[in-house]
mmCIF file with all atom_site columns, C-alpha atoms in Angstrom:
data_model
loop_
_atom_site.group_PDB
_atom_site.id
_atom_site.type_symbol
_atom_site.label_atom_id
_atom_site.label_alt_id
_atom_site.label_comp_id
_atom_site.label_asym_id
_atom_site.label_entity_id
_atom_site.label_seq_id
_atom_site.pdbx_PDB_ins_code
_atom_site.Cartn_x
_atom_site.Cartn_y
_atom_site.Cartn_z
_atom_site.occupancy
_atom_site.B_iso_or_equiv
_atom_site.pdbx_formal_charge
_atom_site.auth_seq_id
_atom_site.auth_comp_id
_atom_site.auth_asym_id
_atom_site.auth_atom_id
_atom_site.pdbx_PDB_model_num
ATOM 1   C CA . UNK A 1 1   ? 12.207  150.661 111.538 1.00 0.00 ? 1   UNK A CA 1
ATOM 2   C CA . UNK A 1 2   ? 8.837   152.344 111.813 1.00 0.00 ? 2   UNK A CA 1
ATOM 3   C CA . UNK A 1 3   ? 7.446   154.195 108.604 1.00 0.00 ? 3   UNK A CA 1
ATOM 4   C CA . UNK A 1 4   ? 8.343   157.471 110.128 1.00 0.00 ? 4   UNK A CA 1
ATOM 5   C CA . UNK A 1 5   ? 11.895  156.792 110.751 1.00 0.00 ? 5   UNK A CA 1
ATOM 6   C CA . UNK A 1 6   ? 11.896  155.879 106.483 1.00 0.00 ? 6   UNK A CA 1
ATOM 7   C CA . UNK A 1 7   ? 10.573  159.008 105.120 1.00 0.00 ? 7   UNK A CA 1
ATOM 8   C CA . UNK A 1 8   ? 12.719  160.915 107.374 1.00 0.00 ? 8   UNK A CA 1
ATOM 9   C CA . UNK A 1 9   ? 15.834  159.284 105.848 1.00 0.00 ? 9   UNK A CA 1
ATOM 10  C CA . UNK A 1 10  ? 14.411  159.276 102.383 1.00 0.00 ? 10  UNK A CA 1
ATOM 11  C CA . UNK A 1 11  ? 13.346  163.139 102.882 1.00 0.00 ? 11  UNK A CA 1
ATOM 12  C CA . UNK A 1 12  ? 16.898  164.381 104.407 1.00 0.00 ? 12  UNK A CA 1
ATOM 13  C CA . UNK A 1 13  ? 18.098  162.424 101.311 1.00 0.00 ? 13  UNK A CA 1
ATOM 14  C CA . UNK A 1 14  ? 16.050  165.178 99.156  1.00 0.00 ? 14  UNK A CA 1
ATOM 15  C CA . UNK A 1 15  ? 17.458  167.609 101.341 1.00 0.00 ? 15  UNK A CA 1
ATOM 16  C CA . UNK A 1 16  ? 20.657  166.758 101.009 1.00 0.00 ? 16  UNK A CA 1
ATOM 17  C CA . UNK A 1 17  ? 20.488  166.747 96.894  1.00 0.00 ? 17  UNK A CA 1
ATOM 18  C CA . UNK A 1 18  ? 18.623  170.520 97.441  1.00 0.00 ? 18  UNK A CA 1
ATOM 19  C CA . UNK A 1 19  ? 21.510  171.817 99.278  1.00 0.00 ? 19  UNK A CA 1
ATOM 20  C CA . UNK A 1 20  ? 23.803  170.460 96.488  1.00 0.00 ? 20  UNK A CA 1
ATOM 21  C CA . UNK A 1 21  ? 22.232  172.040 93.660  1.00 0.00 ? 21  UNK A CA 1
ATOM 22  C CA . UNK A 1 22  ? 24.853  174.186 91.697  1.00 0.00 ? 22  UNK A CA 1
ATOM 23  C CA . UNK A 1 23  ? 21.497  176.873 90.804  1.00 0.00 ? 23  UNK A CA 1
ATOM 24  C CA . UNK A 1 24  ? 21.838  177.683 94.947  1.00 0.00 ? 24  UNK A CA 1
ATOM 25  C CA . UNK A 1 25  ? 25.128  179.464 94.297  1.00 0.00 ? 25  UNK A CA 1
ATOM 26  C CA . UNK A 1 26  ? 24.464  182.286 92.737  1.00 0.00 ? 26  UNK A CA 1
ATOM 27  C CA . UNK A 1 27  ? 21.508  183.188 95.212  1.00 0.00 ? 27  UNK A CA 1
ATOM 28  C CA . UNK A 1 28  ? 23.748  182.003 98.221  1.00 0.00 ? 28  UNK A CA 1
ATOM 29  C CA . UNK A 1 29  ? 24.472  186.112 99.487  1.00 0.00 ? 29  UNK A CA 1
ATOM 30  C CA . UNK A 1 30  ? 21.291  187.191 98.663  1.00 0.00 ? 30  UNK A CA 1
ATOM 31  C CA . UNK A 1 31  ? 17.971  187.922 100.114 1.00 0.00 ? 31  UNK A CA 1
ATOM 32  C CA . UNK A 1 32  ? 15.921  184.420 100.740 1.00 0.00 ? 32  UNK A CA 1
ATOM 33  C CA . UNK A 1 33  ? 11.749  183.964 100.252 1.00 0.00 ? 33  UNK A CA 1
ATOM 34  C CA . UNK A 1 34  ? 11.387  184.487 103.737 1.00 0.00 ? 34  UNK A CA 1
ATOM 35  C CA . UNK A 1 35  ? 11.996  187.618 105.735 1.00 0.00 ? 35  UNK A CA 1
ATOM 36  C CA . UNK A 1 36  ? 15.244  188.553 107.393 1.00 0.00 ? 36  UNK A CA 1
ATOM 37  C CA . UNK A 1 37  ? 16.896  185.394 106.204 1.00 0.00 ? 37  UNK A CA 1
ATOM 38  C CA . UNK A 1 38  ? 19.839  185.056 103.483 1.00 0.00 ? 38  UNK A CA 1
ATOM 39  C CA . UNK A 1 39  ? 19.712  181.874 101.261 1.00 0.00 ? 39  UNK A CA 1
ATOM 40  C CA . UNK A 1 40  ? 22.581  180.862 103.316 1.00 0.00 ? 40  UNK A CA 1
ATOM 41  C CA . UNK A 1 41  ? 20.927  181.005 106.114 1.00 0.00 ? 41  UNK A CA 1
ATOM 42  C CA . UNK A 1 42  ? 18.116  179.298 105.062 1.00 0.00 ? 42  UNK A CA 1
ATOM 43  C CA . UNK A 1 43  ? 20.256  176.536 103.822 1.00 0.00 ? 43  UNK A CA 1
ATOM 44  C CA . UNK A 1 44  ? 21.603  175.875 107.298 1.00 0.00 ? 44  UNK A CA 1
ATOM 45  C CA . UNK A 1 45  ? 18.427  176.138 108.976 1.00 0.00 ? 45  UNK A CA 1
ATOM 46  C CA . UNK A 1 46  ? 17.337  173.461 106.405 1.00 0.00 ? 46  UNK A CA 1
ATOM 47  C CA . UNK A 1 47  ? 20.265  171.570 107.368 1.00 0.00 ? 47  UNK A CA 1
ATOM 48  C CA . UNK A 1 48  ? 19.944  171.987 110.939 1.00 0.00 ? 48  UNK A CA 1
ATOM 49  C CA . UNK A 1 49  ? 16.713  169.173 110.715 1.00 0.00 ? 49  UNK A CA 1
ATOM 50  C CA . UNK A 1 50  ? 19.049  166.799 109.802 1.00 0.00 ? 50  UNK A CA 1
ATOM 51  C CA . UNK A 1 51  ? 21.925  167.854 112.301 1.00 0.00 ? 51  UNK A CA 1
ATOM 52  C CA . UNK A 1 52  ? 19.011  168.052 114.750 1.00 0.00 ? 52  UNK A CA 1
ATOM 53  C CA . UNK A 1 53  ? 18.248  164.324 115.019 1.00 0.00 ? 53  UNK A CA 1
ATOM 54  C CA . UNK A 1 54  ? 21.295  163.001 115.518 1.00 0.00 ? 54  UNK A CA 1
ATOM 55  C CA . UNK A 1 55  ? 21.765  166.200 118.572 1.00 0.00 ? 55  UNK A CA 1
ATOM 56  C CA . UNK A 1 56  ? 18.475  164.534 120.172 1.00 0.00 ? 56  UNK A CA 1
ATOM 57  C CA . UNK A 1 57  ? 19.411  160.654 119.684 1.00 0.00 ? 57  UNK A CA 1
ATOM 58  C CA . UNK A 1 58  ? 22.869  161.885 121.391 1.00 0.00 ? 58  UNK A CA 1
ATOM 59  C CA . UNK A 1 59  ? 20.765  163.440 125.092 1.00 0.00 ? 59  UNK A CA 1
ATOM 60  C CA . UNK A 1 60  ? 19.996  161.265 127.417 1.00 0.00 ? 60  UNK A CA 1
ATOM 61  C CA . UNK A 1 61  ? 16.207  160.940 127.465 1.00 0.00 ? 61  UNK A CA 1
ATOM 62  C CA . UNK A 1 62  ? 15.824  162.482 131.246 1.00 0.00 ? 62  UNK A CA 1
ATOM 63  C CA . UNK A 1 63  ? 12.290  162.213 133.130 1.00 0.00 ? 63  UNK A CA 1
ATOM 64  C CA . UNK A 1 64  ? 9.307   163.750 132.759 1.00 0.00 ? 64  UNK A CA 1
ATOM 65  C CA . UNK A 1 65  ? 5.999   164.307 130.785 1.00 0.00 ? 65  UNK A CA 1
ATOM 66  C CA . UNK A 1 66  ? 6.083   163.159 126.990 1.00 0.00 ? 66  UNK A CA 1
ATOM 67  C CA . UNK A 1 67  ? 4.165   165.601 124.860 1.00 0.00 ? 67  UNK A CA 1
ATOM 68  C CA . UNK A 1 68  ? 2.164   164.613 122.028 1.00 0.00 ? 68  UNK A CA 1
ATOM 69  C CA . UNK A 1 69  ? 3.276   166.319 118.910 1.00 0.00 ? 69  UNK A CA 1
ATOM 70  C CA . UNK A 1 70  ? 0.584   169.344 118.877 1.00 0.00 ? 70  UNK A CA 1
ATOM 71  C CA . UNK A 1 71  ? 0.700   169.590 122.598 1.00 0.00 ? 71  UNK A CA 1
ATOM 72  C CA . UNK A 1 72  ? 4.430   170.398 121.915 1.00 0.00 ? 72  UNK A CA 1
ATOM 73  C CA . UNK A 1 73  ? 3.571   172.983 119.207 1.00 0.00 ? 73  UNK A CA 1
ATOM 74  C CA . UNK A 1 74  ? 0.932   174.734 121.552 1.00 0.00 ? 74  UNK A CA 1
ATOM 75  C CA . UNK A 1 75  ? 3.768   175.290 123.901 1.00 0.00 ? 75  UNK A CA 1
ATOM 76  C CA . UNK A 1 76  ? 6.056   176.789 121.195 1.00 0.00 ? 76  UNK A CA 1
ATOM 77  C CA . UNK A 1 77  ? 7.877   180.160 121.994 1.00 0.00 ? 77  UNK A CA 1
ATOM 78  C CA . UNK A 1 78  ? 8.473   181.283 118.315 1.00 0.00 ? 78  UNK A CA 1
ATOM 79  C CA . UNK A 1 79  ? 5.045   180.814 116.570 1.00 0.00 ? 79  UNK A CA 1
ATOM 80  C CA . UNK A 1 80  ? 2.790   183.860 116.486 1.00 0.00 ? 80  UNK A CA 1
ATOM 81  C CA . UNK A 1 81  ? 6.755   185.583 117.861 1.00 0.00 ? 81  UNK A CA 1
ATOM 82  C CA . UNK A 1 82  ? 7.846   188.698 115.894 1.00 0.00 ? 82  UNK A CA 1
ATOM 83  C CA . UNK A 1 83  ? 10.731  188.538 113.853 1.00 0.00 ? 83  UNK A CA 1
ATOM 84  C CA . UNK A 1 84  ? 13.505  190.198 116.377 1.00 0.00 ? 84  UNK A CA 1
ATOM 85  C CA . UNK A 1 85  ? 12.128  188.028 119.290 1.00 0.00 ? 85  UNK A CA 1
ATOM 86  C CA . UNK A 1 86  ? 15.601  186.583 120.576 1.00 0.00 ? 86  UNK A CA 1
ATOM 87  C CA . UNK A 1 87  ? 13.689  182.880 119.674 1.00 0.00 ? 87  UNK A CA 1
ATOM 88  C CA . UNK A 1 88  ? 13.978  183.986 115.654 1.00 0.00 ? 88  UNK A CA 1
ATOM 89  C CA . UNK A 1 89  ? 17.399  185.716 116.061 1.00 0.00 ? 89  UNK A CA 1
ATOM 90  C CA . UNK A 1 90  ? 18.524  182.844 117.284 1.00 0.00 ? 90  UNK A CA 1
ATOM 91  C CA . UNK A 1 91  ? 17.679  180.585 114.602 1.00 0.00 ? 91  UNK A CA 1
ATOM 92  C CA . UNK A 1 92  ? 18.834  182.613 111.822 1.00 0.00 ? 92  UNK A CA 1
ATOM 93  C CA . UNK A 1 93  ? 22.088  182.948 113.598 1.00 0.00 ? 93  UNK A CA 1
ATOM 94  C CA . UNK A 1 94  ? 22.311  178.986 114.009 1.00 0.00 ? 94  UNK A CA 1
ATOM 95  C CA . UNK A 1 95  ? 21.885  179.116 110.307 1.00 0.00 ? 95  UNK A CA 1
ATOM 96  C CA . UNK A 1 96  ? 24.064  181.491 109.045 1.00 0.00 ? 96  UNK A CA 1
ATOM 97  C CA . UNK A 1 97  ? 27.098  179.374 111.506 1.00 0.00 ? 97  UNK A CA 1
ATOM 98  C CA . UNK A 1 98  ? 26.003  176.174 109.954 1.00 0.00 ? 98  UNK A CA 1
ATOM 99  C CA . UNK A 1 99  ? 26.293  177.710 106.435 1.00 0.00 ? 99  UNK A CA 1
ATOM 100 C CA . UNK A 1 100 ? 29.556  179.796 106.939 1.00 0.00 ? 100 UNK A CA 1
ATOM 101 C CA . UNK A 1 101 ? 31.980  177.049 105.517 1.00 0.00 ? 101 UNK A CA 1
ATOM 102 C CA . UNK A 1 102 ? 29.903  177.688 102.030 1.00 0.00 ? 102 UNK A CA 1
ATOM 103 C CA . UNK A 1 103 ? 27.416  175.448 100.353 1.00 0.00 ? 103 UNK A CA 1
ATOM 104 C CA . UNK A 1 104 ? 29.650  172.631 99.333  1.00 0.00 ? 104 UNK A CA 1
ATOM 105 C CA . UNK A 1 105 ? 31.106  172.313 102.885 1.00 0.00 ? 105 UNK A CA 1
ATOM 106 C CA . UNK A 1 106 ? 26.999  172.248 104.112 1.00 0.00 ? 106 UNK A CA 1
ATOM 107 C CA . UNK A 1 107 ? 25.865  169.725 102.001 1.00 0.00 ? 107 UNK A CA 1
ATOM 108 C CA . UNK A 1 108 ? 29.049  167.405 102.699 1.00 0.00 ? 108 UNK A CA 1
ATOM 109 C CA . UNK A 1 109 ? 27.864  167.830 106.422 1.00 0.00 ? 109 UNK A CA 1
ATOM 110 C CA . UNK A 1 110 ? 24.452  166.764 105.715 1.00 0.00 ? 110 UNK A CA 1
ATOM 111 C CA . UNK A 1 111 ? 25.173  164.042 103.170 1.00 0.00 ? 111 UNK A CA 1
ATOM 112 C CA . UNK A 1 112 ? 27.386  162.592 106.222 1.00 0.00 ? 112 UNK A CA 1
ATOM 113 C CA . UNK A 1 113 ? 24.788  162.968 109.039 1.00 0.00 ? 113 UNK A CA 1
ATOM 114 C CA . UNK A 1 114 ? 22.441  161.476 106.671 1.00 0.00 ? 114 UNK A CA 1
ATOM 115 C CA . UNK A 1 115 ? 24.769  158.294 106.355 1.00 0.00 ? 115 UNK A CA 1
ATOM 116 C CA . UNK A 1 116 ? 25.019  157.899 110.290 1.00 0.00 ? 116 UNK A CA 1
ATOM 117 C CA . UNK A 1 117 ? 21.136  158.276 110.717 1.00 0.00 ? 117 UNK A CA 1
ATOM 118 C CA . UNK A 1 118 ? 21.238  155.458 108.094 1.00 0.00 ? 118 UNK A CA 1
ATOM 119 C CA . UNK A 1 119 ? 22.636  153.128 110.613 1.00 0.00 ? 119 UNK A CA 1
ATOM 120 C CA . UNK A 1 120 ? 21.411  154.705 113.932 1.00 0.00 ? 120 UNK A CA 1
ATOM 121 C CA . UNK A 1 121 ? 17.275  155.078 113.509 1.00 0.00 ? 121 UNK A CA 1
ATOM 122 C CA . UNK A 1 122 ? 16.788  151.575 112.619 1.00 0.00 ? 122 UNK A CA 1
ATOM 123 C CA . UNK A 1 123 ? 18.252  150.725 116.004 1.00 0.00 ? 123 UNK A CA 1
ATOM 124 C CA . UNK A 1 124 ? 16.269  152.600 118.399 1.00 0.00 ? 124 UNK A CA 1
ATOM 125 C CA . UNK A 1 125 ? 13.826  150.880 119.750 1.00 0.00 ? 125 UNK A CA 1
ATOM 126 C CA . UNK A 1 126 ? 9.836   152.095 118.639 1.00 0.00 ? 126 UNK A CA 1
ATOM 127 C CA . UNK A 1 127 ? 9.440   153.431 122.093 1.00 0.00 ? 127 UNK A CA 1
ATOM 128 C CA . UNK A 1 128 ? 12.176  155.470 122.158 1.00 0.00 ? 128 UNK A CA 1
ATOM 129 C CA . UNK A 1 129 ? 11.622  159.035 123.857 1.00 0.00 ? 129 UNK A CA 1
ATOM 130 C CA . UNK A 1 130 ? 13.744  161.915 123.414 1.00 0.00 ? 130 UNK A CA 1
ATOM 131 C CA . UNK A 1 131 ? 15.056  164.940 124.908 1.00 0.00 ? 131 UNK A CA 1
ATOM 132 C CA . UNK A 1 132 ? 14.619  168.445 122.985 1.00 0.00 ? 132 UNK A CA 1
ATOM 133 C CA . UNK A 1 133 ? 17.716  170.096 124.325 1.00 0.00 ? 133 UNK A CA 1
ATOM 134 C CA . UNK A 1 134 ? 16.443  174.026 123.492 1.00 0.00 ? 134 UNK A CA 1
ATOM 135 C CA . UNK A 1 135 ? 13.282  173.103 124.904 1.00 0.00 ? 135 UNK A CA 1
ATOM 136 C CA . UNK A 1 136 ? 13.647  170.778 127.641 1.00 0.00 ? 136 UNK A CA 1
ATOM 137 C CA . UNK A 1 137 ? 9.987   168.694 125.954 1.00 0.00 ? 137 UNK A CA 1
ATOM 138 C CA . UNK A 1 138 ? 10.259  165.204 125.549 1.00 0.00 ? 138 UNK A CA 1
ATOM 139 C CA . UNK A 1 139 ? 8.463   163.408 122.704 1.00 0.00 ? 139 UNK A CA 1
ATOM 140 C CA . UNK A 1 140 ? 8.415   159.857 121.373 1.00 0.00 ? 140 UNK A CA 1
ATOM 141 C CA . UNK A 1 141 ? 11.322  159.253 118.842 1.00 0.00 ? 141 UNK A CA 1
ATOM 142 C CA . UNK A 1 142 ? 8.656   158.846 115.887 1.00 0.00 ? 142 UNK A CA 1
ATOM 143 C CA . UNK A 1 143 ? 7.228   162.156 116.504 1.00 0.00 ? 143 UNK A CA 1
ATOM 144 C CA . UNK A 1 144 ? 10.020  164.569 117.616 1.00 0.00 ? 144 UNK A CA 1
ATOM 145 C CA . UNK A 1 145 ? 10.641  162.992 113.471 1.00 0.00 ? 145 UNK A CA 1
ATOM 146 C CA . UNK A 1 146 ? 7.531   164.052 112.175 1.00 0.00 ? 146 UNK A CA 1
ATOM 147 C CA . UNK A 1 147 ? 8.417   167.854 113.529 1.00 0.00 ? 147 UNK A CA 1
ATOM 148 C CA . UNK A 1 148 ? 11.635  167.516 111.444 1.00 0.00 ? 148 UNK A CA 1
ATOM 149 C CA . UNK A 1 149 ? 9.479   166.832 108.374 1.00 0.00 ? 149 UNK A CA 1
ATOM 150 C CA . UNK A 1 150 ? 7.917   169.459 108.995 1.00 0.00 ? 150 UNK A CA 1
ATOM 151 C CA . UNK A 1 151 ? 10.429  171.668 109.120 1.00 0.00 ? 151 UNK A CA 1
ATOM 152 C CA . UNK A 1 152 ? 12.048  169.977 106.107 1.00 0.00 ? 152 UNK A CA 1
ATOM 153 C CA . UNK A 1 153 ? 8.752   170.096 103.967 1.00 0.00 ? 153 UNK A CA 1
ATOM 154 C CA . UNK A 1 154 ? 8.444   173.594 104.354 1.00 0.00 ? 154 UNK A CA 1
ATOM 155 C CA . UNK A 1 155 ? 11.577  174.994 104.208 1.00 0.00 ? 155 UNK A CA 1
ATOM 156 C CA . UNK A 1 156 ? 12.424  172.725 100.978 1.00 0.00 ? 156 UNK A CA 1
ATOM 157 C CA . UNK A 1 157 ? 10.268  174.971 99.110  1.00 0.00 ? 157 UNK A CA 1
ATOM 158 C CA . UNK A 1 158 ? 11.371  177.879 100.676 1.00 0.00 ? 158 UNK A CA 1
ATOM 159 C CA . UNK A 1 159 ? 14.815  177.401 99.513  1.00 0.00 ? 159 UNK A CA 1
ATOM 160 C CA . UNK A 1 160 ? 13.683  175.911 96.098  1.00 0.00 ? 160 UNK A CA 1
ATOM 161 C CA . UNK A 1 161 ? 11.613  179.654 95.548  1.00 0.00 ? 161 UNK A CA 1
ATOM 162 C CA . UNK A 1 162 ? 14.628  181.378 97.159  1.00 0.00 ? 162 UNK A CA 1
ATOM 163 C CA . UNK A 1 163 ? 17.576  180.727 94.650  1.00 0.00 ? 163 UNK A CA 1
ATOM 164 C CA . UNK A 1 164 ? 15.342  179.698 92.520  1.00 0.00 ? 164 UNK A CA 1
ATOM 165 C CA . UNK A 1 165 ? 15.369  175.839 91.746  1.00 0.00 ? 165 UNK A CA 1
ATOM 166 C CA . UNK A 1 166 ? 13.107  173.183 90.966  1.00 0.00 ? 166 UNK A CA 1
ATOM 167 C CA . UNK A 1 167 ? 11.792  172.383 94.256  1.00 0.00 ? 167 UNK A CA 1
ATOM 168 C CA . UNK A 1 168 ? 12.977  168.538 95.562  1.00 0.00 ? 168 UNK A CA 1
ATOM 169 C CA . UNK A 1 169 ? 11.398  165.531 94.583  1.00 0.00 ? 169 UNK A CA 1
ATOM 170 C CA . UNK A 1 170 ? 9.747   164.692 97.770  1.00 0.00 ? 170 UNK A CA 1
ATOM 171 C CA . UNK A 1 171 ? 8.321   161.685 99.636  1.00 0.00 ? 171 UNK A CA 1
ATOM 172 C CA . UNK A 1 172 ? 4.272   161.855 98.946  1.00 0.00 ? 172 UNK A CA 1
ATOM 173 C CA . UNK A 1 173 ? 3.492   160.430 102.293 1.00 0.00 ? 173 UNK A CA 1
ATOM 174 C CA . UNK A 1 174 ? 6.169   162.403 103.871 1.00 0.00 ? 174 UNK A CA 1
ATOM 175 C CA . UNK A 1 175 ? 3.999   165.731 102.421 1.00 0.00 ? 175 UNK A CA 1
ATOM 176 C CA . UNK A 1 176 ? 0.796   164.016 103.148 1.00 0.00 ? 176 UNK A CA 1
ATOM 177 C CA . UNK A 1 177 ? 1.360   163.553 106.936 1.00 0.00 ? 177 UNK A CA 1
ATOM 178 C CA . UNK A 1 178 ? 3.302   167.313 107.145 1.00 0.00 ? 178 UNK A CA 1
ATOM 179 C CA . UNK A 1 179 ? -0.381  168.699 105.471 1.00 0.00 ? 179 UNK A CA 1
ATOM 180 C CA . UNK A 1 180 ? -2.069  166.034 108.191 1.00 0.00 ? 180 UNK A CA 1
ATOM 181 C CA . UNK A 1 181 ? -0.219  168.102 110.928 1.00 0.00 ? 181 UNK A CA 1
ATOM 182 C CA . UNK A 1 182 ? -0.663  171.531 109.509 1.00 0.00 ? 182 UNK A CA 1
ATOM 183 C CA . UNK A 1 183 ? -4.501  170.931 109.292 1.00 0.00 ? 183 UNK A CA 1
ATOM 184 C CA . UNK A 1 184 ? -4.651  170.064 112.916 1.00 0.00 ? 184 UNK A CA 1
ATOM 185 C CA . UNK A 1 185 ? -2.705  172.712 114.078 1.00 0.00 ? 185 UNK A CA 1
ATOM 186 C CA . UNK A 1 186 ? -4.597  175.400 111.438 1.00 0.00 ? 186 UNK A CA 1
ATOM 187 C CA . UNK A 1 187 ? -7.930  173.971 113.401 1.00 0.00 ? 187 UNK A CA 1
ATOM 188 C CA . UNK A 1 188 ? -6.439  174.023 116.842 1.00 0.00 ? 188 UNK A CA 1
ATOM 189 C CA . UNK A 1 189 ? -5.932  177.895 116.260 1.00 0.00 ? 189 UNK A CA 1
ATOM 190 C CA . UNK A 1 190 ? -8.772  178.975 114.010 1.00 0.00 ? 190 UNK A CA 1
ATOM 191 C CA . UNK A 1 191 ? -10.972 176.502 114.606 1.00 0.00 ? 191 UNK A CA 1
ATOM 192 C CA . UNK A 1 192 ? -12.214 173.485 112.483 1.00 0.00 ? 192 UNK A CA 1
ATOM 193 C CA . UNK A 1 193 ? -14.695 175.826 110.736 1.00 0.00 ? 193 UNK A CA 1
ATOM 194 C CA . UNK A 1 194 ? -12.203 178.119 109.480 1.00 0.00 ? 194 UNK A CA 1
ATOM 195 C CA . UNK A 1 195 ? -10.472 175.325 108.049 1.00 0.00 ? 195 UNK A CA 1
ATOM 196 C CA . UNK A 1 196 ? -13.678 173.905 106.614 1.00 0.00 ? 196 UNK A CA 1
ATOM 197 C CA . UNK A 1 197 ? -14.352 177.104 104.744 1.00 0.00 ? 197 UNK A CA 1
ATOM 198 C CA . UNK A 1 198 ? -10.847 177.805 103.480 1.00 0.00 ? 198 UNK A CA 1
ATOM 199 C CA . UNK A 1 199 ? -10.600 174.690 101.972 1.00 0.00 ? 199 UNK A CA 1
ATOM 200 C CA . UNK A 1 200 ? -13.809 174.112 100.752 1.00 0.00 ? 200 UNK A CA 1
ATOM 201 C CA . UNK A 1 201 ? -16.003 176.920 100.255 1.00 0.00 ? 201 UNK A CA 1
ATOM 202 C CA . UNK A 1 202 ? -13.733 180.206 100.269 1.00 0.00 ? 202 UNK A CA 1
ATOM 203 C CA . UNK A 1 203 ? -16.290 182.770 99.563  1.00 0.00 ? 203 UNK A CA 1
ATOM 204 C CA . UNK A 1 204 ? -17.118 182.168 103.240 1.00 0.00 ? 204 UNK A CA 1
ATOM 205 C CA . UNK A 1 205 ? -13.213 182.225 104.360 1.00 0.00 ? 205 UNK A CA 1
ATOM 206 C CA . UNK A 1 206 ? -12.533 184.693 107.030 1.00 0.00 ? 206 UNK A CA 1
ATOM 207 C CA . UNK A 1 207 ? -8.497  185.138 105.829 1.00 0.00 ? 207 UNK A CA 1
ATOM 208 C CA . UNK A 1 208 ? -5.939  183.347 106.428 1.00 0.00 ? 208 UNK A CA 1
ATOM 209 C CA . UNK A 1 209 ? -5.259  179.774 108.253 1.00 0.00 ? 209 UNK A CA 1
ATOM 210 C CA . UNK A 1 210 ? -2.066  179.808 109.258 1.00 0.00 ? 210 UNK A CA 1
ATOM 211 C CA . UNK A 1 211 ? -0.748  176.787 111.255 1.00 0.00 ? 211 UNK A CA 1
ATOM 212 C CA . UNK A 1 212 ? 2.477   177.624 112.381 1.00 0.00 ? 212 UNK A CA 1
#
């Protein structure tokens, strides 16, 4: 099993023990750290990374071009898409269904996929491609993963500030290859000098470097 495939277990693992974290219950109705989300919500979309491996391993890989992994973000509907673009609406609505059997019900369901991905990474072979069903890309097993990192990097601490709780105990080379990614795809849209400057010499920073 390649390194990927282990800090994506060992990350939903984190996950897992976030979404079971009795200081999420009182915050659970309530407005989240990001915008037009509940905590629920953003406990199911959280979830949905984990829920969304097993959906890919499940398609049948189909034909086709295989994207590398900022190629695939480049071609991304919701980044840069306002908040009410059907693309957002969508996933906070995925969320709030995931989460609508309460946080104790959620977290069972991701401590369970968790178990099965236990068994089913390590036998894919390395050169497995996959299908992105709401996207119709295709990406190499390894890195459709490191997109789910992503996902569950970021929205870790956006939960943990939500409620709020201490944020999860985290891989470190899980985080170091999400920051990898997000400094590629901050310099594919500013430009490496932008990044350059925000990083390292910030009176010089032109604003923000958003990646995603």
């Amino acid at each position: 099993m390649g390194d990927v495939r282990g800090l994506a277990l060992a990350t939903a693992d984190a996950i897992h023990a976030l979404l079971r974290d009795p200081g999420l219950a009182p915050a659970w109705d309530g407005a989240s750290a990001l915008p037009r989300f509940l905590v629920r919500g953003l406990a199911g979309h959280l979830g949905a990374q984990v829920f969304n491996i097993e959906r890919v391993l499940a398609e049948p890989p189909g034909a086709g071009e295989v994207l590398a992994v900022e190629t695939h973000y480049a071609r991304a509907a919701w980044i840069g898409a306002d908040l009410d673009d059907p693309v957002n609406v969508s996933v906070r609505d995925e969320g709030e269904r995931l989460a609508a059997g309460g946080q104790a019900a959620l977290a069972a369901d991701v401590g369970a996929a968790v178990q099965r991905l236990r068994a089913a990474l390590p036998a894919e072979p390395d050169d497995r491609v996959v299908l992105i069903p709401w996207s119709g890309r295709r990406l190499r097993l390894d890195d459709f993963l490191v997109t789910r990192l992503l996902e569950m990097v970021v929205h870790a601490d956006d939960l943990a500030a939500s409620a709020p709780v201490a944020a999860p105990e985290l891989p470190g080379a899980a985080t170091d290859l999400v920051l990898g990614l997000l400094t590629r795809l901050a310099a594919r849209r500013h430009g490496h000098a932008a990044v350059l400057r925000a990083l390292a010499r910030p009176e010089r920073a032109a604003g923000p470097i958003t990646a995603i």
